[in-house]
Tab-separated table of C-alpha atoms in Angstrom:
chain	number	residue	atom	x	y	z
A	833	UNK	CA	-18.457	-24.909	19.167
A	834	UNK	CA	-16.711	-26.751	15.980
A	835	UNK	CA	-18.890	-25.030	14.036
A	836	UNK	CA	-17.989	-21.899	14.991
A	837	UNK	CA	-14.962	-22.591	14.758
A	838	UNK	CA	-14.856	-23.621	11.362
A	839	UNK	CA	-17.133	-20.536	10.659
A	840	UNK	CA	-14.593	-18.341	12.347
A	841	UNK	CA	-11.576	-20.017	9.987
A	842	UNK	CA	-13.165	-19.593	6.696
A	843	UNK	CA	-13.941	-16.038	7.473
A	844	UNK	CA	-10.615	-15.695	8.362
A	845	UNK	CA	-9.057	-17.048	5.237
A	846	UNK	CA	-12.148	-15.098	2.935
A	847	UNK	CA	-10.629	-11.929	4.151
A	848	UNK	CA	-7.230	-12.402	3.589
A	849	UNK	CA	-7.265	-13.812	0.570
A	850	UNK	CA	-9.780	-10.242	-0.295
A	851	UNK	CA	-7.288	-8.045	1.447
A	852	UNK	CA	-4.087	-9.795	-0.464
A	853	UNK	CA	-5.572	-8.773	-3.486
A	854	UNK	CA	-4.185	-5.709	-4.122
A	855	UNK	CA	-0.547	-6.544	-2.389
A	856	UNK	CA	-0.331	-9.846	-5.007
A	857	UNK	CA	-1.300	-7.327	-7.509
A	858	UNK	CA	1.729	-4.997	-7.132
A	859	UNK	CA	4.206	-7.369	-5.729
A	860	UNK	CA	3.512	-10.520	-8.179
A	861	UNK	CA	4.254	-8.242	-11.390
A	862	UNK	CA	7.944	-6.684	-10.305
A	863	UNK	CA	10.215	-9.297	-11.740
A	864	UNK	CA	8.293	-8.976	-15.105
A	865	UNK	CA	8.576	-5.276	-15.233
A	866	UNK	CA	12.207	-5.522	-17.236
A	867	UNK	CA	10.286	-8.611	-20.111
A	868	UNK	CA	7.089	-6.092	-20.197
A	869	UNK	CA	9.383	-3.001	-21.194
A	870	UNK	CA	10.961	-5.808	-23.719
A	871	UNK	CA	8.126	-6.986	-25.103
A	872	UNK	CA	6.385	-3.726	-25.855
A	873	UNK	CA	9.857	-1.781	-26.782
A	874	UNK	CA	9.115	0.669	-24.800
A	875	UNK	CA	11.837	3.713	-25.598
A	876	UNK	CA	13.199	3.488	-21.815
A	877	UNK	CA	12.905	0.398	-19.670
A	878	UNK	CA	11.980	3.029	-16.658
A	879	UNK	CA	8.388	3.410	-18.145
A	880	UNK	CA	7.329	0.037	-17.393
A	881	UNK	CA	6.998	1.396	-13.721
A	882	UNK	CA	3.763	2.765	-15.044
A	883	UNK	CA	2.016	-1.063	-14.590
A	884	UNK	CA	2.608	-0.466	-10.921
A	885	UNK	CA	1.397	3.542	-11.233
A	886	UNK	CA	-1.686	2.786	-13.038
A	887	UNK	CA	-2.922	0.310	-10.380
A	888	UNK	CA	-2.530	2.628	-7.507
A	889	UNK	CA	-3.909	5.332	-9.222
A	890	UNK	CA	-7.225	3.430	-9.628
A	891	UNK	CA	-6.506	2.364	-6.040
A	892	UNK	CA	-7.073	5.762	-5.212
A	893	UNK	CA	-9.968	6.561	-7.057
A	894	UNK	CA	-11.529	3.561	-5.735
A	895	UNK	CA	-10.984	4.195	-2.015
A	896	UNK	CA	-12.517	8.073	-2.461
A	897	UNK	CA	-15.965	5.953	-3.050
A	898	UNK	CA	-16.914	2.246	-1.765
A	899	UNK	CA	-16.019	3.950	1.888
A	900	UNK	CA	-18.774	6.239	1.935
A	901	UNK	CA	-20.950	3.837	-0.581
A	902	UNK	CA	-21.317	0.641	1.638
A	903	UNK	CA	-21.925	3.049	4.492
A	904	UNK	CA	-25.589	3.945	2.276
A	905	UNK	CA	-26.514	0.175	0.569
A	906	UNK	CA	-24.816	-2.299	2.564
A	907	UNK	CA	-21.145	-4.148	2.421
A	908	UNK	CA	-22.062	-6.352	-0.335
A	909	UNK	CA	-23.366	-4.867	-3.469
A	910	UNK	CA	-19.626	-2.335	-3.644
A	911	UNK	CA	-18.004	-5.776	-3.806
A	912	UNK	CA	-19.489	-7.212	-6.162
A	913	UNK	CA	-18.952	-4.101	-8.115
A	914	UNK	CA	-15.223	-4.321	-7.120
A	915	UNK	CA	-14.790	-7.943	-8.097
A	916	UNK	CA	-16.173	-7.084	-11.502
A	917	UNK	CA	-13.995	-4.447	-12.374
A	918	UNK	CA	-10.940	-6.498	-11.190
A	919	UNK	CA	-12.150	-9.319	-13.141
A	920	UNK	CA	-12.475	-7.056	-16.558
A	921	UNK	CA	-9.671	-5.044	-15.981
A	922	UNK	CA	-7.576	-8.801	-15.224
A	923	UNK	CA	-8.838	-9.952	-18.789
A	924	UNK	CA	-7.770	-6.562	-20.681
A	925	UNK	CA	-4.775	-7.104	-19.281
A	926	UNK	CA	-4.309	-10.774	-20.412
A	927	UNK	CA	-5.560	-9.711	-23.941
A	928	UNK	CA	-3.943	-6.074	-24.295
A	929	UNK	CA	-1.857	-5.423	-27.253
A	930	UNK	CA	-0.626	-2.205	-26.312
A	931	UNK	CA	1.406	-1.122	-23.113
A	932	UNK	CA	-1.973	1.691	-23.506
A	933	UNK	CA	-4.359	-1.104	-23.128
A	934	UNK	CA	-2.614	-2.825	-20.150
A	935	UNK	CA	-2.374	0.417	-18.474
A	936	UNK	CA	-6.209	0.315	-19.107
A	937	UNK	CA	-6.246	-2.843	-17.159
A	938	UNK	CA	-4.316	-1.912	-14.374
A	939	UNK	CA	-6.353	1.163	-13.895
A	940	UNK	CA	-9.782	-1.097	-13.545
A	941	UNK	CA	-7.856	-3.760	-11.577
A	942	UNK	CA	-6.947	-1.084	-9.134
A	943	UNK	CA	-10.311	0.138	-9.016
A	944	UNK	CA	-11.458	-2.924	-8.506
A	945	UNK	CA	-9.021	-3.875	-5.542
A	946	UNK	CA	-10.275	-0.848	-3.471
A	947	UNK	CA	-13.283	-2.187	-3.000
A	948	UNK	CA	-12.736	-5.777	-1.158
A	949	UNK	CA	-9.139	-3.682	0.209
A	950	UNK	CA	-11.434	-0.997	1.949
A	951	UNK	CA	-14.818	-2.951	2.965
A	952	UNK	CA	-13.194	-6.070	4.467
A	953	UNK	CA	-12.420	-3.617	7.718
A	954	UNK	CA	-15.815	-2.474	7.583
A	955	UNK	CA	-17.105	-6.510	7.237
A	956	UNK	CA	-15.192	-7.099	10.507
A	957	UNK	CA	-16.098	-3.791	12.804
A	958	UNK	CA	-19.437	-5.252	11.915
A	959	UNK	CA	-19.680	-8.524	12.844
A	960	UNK	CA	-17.638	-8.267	15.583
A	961	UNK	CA	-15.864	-6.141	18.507
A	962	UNK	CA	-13.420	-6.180	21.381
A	963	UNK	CA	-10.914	-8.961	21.970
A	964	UNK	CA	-12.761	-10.985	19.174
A	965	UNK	CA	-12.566	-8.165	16.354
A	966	UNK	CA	-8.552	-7.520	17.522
A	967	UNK	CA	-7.937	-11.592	17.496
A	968	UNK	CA	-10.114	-11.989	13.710
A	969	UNK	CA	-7.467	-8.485	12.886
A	970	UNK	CA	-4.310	-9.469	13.906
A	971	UNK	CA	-4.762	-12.893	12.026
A	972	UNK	CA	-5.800	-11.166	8.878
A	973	UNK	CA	-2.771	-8.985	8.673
A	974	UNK	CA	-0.193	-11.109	9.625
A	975	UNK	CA	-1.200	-12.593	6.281
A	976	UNK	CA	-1.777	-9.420	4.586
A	977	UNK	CA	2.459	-8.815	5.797
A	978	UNK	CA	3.235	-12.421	4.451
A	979	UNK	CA	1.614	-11.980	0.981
A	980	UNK	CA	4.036	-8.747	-0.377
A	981	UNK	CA	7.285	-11.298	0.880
A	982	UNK	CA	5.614	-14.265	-1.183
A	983	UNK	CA	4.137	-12.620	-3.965
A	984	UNK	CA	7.118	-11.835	-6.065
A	985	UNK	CA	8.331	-15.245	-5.672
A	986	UNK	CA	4.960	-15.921	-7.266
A	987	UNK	CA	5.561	-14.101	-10.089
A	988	UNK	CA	8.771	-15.439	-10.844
A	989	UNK	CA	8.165	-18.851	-10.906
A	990	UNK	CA	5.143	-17.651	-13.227
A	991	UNK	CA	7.608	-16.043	-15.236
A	992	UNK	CA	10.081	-18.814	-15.592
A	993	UNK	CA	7.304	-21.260	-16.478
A	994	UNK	CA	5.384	-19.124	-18.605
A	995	UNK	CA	4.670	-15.396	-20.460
A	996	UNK	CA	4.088	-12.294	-18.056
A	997	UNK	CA	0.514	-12.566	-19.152
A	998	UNK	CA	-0.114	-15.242	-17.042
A	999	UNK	CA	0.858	-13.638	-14.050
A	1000	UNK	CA	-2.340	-11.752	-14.603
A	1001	UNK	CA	-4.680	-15.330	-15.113
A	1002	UNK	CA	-3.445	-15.839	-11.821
A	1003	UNK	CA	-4.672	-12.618	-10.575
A	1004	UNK	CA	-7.954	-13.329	-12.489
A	1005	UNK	CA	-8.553	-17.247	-10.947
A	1006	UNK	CA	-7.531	-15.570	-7.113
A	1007	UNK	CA	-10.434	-12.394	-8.122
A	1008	UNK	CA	-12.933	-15.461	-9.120
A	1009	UNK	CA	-12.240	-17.732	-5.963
A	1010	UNK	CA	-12.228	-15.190	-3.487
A	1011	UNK	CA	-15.018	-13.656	-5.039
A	1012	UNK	CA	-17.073	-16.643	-5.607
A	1013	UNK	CA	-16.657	-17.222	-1.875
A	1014	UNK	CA	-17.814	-13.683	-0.747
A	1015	UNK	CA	-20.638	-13.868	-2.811
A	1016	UNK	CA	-21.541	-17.958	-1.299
A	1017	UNK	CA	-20.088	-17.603	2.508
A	1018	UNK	CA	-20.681	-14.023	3.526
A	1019	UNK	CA	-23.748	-12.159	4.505
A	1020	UNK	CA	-24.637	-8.591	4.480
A	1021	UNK	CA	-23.558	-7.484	8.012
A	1022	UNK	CA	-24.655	-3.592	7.686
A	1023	UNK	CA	-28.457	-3.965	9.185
A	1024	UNK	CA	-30.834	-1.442	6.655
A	1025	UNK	CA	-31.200	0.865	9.876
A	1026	UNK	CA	-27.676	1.664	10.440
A	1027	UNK	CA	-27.325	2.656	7.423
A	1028	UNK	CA	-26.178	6.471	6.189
A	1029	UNK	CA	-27.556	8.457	3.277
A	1030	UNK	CA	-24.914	8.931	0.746
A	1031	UNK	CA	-25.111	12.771	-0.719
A	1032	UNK	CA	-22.776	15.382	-2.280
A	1033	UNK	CA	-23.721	17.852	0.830
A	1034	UNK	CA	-22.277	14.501	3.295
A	1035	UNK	CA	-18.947	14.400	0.846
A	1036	UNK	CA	-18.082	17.997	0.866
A	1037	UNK	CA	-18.900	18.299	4.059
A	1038	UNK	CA	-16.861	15.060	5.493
A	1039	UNK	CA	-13.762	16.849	3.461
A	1040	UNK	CA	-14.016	20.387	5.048
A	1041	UNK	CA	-14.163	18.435	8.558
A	1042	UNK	CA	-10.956	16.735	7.555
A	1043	UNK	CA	-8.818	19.982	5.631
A	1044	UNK	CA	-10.367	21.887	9.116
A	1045	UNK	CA	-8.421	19.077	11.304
A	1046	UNK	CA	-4.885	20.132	10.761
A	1047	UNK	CA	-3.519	17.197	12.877
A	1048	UNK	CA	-5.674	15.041	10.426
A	1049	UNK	CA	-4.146	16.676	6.974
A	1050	UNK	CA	-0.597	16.802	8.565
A	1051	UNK	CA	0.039	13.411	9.408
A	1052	UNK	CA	-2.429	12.144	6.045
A	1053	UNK	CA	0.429	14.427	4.398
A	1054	UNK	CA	3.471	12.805	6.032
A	1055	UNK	CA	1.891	9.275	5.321
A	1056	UNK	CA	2.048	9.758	1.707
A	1057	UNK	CA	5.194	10.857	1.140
A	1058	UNK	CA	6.623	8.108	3.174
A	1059	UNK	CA	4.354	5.652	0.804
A	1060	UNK	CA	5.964	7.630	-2.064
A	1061	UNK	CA	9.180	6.987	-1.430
A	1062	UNK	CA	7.794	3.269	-0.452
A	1063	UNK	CA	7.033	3.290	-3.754
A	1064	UNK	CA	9.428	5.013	-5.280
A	1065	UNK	CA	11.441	1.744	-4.417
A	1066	UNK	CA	8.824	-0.659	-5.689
A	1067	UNK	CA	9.023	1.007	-9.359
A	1068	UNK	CA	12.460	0.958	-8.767
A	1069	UNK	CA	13.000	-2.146	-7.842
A	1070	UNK	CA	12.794	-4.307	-10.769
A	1071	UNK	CA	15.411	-1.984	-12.935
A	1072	UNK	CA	17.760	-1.509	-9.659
A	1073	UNK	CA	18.428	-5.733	-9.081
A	1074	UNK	CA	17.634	-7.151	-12.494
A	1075	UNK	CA	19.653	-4.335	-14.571
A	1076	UNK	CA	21.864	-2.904	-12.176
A	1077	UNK	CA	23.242	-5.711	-9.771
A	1078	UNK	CA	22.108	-8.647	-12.287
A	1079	UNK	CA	20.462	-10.498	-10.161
A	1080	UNK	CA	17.218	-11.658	-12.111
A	1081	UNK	CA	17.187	-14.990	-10.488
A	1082	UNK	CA	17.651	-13.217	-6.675
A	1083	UNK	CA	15.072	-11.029	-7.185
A	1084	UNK	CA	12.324	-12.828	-5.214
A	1085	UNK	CA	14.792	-13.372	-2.505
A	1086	UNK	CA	16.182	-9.498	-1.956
A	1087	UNK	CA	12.872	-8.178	-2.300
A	1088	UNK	CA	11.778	-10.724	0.266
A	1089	UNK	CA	14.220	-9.216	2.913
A	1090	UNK	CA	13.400	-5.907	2.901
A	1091	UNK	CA	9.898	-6.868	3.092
A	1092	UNK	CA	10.402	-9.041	6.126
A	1093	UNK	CA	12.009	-5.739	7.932
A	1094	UNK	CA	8.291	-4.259	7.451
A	1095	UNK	CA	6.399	-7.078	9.199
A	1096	UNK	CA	9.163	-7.096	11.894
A	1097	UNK	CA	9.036	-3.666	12.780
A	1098	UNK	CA	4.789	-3.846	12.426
A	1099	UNK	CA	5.084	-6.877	15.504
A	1100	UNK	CA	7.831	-4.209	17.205
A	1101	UNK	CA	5.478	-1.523	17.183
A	1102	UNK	CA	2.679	-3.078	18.471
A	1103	UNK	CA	5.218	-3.828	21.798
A	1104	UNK	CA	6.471	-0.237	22.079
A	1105	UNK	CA	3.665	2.070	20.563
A	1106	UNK	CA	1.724	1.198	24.105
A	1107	UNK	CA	4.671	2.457	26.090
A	1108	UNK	CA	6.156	5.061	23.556
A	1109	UNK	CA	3.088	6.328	22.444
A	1110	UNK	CA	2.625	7.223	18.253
A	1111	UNK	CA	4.123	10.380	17.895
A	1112	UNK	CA	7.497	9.693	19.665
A	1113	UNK	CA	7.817	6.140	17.262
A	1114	UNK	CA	7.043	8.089	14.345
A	1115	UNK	CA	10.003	10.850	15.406
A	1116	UNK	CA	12.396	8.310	16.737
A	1117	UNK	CA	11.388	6.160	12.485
A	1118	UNK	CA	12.192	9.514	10.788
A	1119	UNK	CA	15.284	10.036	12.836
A	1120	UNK	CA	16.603	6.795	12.147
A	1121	UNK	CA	15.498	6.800	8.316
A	1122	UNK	CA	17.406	10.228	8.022
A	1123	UNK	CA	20.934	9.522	9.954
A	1124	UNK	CA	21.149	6.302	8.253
A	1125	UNK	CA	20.400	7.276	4.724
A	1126	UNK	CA	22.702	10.330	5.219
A	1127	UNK	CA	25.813	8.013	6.096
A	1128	UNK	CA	24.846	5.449	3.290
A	1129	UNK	CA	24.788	8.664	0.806
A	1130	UNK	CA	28.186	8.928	1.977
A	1131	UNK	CA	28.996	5.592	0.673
A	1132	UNK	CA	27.497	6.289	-2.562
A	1133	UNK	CA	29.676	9.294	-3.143
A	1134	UNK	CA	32.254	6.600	-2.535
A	1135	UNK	CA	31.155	4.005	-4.977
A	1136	UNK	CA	29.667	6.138	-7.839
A	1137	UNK	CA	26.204	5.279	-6.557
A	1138	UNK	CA	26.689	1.668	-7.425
A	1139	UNK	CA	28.213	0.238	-3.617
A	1140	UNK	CA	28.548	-3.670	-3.346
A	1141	UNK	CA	25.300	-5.474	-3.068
A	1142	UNK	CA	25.312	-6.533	-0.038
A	1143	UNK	CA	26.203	-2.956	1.398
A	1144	UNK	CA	22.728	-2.043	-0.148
A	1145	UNK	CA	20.774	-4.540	1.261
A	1146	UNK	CA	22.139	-3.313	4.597
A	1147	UNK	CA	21.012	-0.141	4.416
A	1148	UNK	CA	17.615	-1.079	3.033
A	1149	UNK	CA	16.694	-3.398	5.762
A	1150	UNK	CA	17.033	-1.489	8.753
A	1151	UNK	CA	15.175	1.795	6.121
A	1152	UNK	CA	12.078	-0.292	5.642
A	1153	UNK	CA	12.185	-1.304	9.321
A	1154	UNK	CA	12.158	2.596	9.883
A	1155	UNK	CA	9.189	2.793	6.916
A	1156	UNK	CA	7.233	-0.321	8.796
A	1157	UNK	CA	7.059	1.894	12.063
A	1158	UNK	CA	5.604	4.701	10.304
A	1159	UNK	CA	2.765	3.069	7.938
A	1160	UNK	CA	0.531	2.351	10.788
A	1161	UNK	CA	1.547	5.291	13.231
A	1162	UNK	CA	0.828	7.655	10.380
A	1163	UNK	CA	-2.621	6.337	9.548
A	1164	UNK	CA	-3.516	5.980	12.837
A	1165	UNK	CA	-2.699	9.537	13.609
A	1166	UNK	CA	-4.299	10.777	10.857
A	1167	UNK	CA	-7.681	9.458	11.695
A	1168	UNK	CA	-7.311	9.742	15.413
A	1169	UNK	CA	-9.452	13.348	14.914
A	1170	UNK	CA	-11.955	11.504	12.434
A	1171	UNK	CA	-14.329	9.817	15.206
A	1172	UNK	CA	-17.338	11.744	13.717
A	1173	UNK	CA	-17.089	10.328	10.397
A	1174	UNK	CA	-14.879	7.591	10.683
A	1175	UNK	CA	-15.997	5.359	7.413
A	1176	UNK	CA	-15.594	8.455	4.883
A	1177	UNK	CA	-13.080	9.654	6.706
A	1178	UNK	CA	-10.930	6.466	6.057
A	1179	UNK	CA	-11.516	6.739	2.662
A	1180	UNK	CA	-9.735	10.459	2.338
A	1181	UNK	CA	-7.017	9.584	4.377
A	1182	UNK	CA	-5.927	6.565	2.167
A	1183	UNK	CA	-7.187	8.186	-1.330
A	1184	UNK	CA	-5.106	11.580	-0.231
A	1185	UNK	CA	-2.183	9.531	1.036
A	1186	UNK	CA	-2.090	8.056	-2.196
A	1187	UNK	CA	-2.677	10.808	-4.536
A	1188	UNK	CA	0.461	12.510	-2.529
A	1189	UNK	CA	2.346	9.532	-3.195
A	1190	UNK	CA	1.998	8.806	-6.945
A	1191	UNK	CA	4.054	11.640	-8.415
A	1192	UNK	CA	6.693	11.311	-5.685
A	1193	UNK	CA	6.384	7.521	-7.012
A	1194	UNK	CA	6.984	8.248	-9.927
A	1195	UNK	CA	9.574	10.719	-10.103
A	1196	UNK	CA	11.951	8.420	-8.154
A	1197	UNK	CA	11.326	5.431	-10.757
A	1198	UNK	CA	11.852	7.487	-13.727
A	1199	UNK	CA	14.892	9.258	-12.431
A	1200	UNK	CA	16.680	5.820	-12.429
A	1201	UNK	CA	20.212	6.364	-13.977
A	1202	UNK	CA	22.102	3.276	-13.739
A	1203	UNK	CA	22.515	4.059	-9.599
A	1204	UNK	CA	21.145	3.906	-6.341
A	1205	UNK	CA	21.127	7.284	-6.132
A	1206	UNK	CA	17.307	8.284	-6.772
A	1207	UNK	CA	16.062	5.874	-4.029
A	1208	UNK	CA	18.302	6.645	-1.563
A	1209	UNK	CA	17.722	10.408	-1.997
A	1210	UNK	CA	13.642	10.094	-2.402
A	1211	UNK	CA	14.070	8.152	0.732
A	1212	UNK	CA	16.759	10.885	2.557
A	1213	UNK	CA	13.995	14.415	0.512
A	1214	UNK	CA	11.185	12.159	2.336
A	1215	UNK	CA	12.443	11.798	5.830
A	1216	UNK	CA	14.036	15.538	6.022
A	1217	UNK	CA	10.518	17.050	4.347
A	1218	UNK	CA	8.501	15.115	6.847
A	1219	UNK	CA	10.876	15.682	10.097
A	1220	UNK	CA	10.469	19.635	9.041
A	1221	UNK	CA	6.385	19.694	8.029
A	1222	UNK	CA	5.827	17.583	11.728
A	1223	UNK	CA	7.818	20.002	13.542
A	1224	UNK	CA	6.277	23.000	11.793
A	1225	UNK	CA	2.655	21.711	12.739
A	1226	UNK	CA	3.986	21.246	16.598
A	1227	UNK	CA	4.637	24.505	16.397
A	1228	UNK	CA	1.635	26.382	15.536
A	1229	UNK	CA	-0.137	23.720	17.566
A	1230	UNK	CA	1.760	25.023	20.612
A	1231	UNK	CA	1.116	28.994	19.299
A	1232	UNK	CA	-1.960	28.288	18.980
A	1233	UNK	CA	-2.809	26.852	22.751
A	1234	UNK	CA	-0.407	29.692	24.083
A	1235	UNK	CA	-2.727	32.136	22.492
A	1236	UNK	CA	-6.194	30.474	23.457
A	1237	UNK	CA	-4.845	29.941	27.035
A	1238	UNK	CA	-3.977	33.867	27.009
C-alpha cells in the first residue's frame, strides 16, 4: 500500500513538473523582456515580445504531430524526441548572439514543450480511469495553475542575481531532471495492440471530420481568440508595468494577481459548470468580459489611457477571472463532437487555437503606445467578435434543425 503510494506521488510530481514546462517557459522570461530588447538594441522595445511568439509558434507546430504520433509508436519515444529539442533549443538560447538565433531557440524549445505538454494526458488516460484518473488530474493541474503565478517570480530573482541567459540554464537543468526521470521512472503505457497506424489518408481525413463539425471549428475558433488576447497581455505585459507604471521590482507580484483570478475562476467552474452547464458559463464569461471592459474604456478616455495603477489591476482581475471560465469551457466544447478521433483531434483543436491566436498576439503587443489602450481593446474586439460568431453559429444551428424537422 506504501508503495503505491509512493508510486502514485512520484508520478504525480513527474507530470507536473513535464506539464509546467511550457508555462515556466513563457512566464519565467517576462520580466527580462525590457534587458533582452536592451541588450540586443533592438529598434523598438515592443519586438522583444517575439521571445514569447516564437515559443508558441513551435508550440503549435509541435501539438499538430506527437498527438497523432504516440497514438502509432507508443508514449515514449515522442518524448524523448521532445526533451531533445527543448534541450538544444535551451542551449542555442544560452549561447545565441543574435535576437535571430534566440528566436531559433525559442522556436525548438516550443517544439520541444509540445511534446511532454500533449502526451502527459495521454500517459494518464492510460494508466488509469474513473475516480483515480480525475484524483491523479486534478492534482496535476492545480500545479500546472500554481506554476504561471510562481514562474515570473522565478525569473526575477534570476534576473536580479544574474544575466537573462540564465533564466534559460534553468529551463535547461528543469528539461534534464524531468526528463531524466521520464526516461528512469516511467514505462510505456500504450500496449503494441492498441496502437493506430499513423498515415497522411488518417490526417486529412481526421481534419475534414473536424472543419465538417461546425460546433467543433466554432468554439476551436472562439478559444483562440480568447488565448490571443490572453496573450496579447502576456507580450504586453512586461512593457505595460516595467515601462509604463515603473514597477520593475512589482512585476512578479501584479502578474501574480491576475494569474491567481485564473486558478480561482478554474476551482469556480468546476462548482457551477455541473449546474450551469458549458455554454451558459461561457455566455455569462463573455458578457462579463464585455460590460466590464466597456466601462473601464470609459475610464481610459478619462485618463489618456494611462488610469492609476491600481484602477488597472481592478479591472484585470475580475477580466482574467472572466478568461479562466472560458479556457476550459472552450476546449471542452470544442472536442465534445471529437469522440471518434479524440487523440488527433486534440491535437487540431490546440494547434488551430493557437495558430488563431498568434497574430491576434501579436498585433496587441506591437501596438503598445505608451497606454493601456491596445489590451483593453484586444480584450473588448475579442469578447464582442466571439459574443457575435457564437450567436451566429446558434443560429444556423437552430435553421438548420427547423429545416430537417420540416
Amino acid at each position: 500500500m506504501n508503495h503505491d503510494s509512493n508510486h502514485s506521488k512520484a508520478f504525480i510530481i513527474l507530470l507536473a513538473g513535464m506539464m509546467s514546462l511550457v508555462a515556466l517557459s513563457v512566464d519565467a522570461m517576462l520580466p527580462a523582456l525590457v534587458a533582452i530588447a536592451d541588450d540586443f538594441e533592438l529598434a523598438n522595445p515592443a519586438h522583444a515580445q517575439w521571445t514569447i511568439t516564437s515559443l508558441f509558434i513551435g508550440l503549435s507546430v509541435g501539438q499538430l504531430i506527437y498527438g497523432p504520433w504516440s497514438d502509432a509508436v507508443g508514449r515514449k519515444p515522442p518524448i524523448y524526441v521532445g526533451y531533445l529539442l527543448f534541450i538544444v533549443g535551451s542551449i542555442i538560447c544560452v549561447l545565441s548572439t543574435s535576437f535571430t538565433w534566440l528566436m531559433v531557440g525559442r522556436v525548438l524549445q516550443g517544439m520541444g514543450a509540445a511534446a511532454p505538454r500533449i502526451i502527459t494526458m495521454a500517459l494518464v488516460r492510460d494508466k488509469l480511469k474513473g475516480a483515480e484518473m480525475a484524483r491523479i488530474m486534478s492534482v496535476v493541474f492545480s500545479v500546472f495553475i500554481i506554476v504561471p503565478i510562481l514562474a515570473p517570480a522565478v525569473g526575477q530573482v534570476i534576473l536580479s542575481l544574474s544575466h537573462w541567459r540564465w533564466i534559460f540554464g534553468m529551463l535547461l537543468a528543469m528539461a534534464i531532471v524531468t526528463g531524466l526521470g521520464f526516461w528512469r521512472g516511467q514505462e510505456e503505457t500504450l500496449a503494441v495492440e492498441k496502437r493506430r497506424p499513423l498515415s497522411l489518408k488518417s490526417f486529412i481525413e481526421g481534419l475534414k471530420f473536424l472543419l465538417a463539425e461546425r460546433s467543433a471549428l466554432v468554439y476551436t475558433i472562439v478559444s483562440g481568440l480568447v488565448f490571443g488576447a490572453f496573450m496579447g497581455y502576456l507580450n504586453s505585459a512586461p512593457l505595460v508595468f516595467i515601462k509604463l507604471y515603473d514597477q520593475a521590482d512589482n512585476f512578479a507580484l501584479l502578474f501574480a494577481l491576475s494569474a491567481v483570478a485564473v486558478g480561482a475562476a478554474s476551482l469556480v467552474n468546476g462548482r457551477l459548470v455541473l449546474k450551469l452547464g458549458m455554454r451558459l458559463m461561457i455566455n455569462r464569461a463573455l458578457w462579463g468580459l464585455l460590460v466590464l471592459t466597456s466601462v473601464f474604456c470609459l475610464l481610459l478616455l478619462a485618463t489618456n489611457g494611462v488610469p492609476p495603477l491600481w484602477w488597472f489591476m481592478a479591472y484585470l482581475i475580475p477580466a482574467f477571472f472572466c478568461v479562466g471560465i472560458l479556457f476550459g469551457n472552450l476546449n471542452s466544447l470544442a472536442m465534445e463532437p471529437l469522440g471518434a478521433i479524440a487523440g488527433m483531434g486534440s491535437a487540431f483543436v490546440a494547434s488551430i487555437s493557437t495558430l488563431v491566436a498568434i497574430p491576434i498576439g501579436s498585433v496587441i503587443g506591437l501596438s503598445f503606445n505608451q497606454s493601456c489602450y491596445p489590451v483593453v481593446i484586444g480584450f473588448w474586439l475579442v469578447a464582442a467578435s466571439s459574443l457575435l460568431l457564437i450567436k451566429c453559429f446558434d443560429k444556423t444551428s437552430a435553421e438548420a434543425e427547423q429545416s430537417a424537422s420540416a
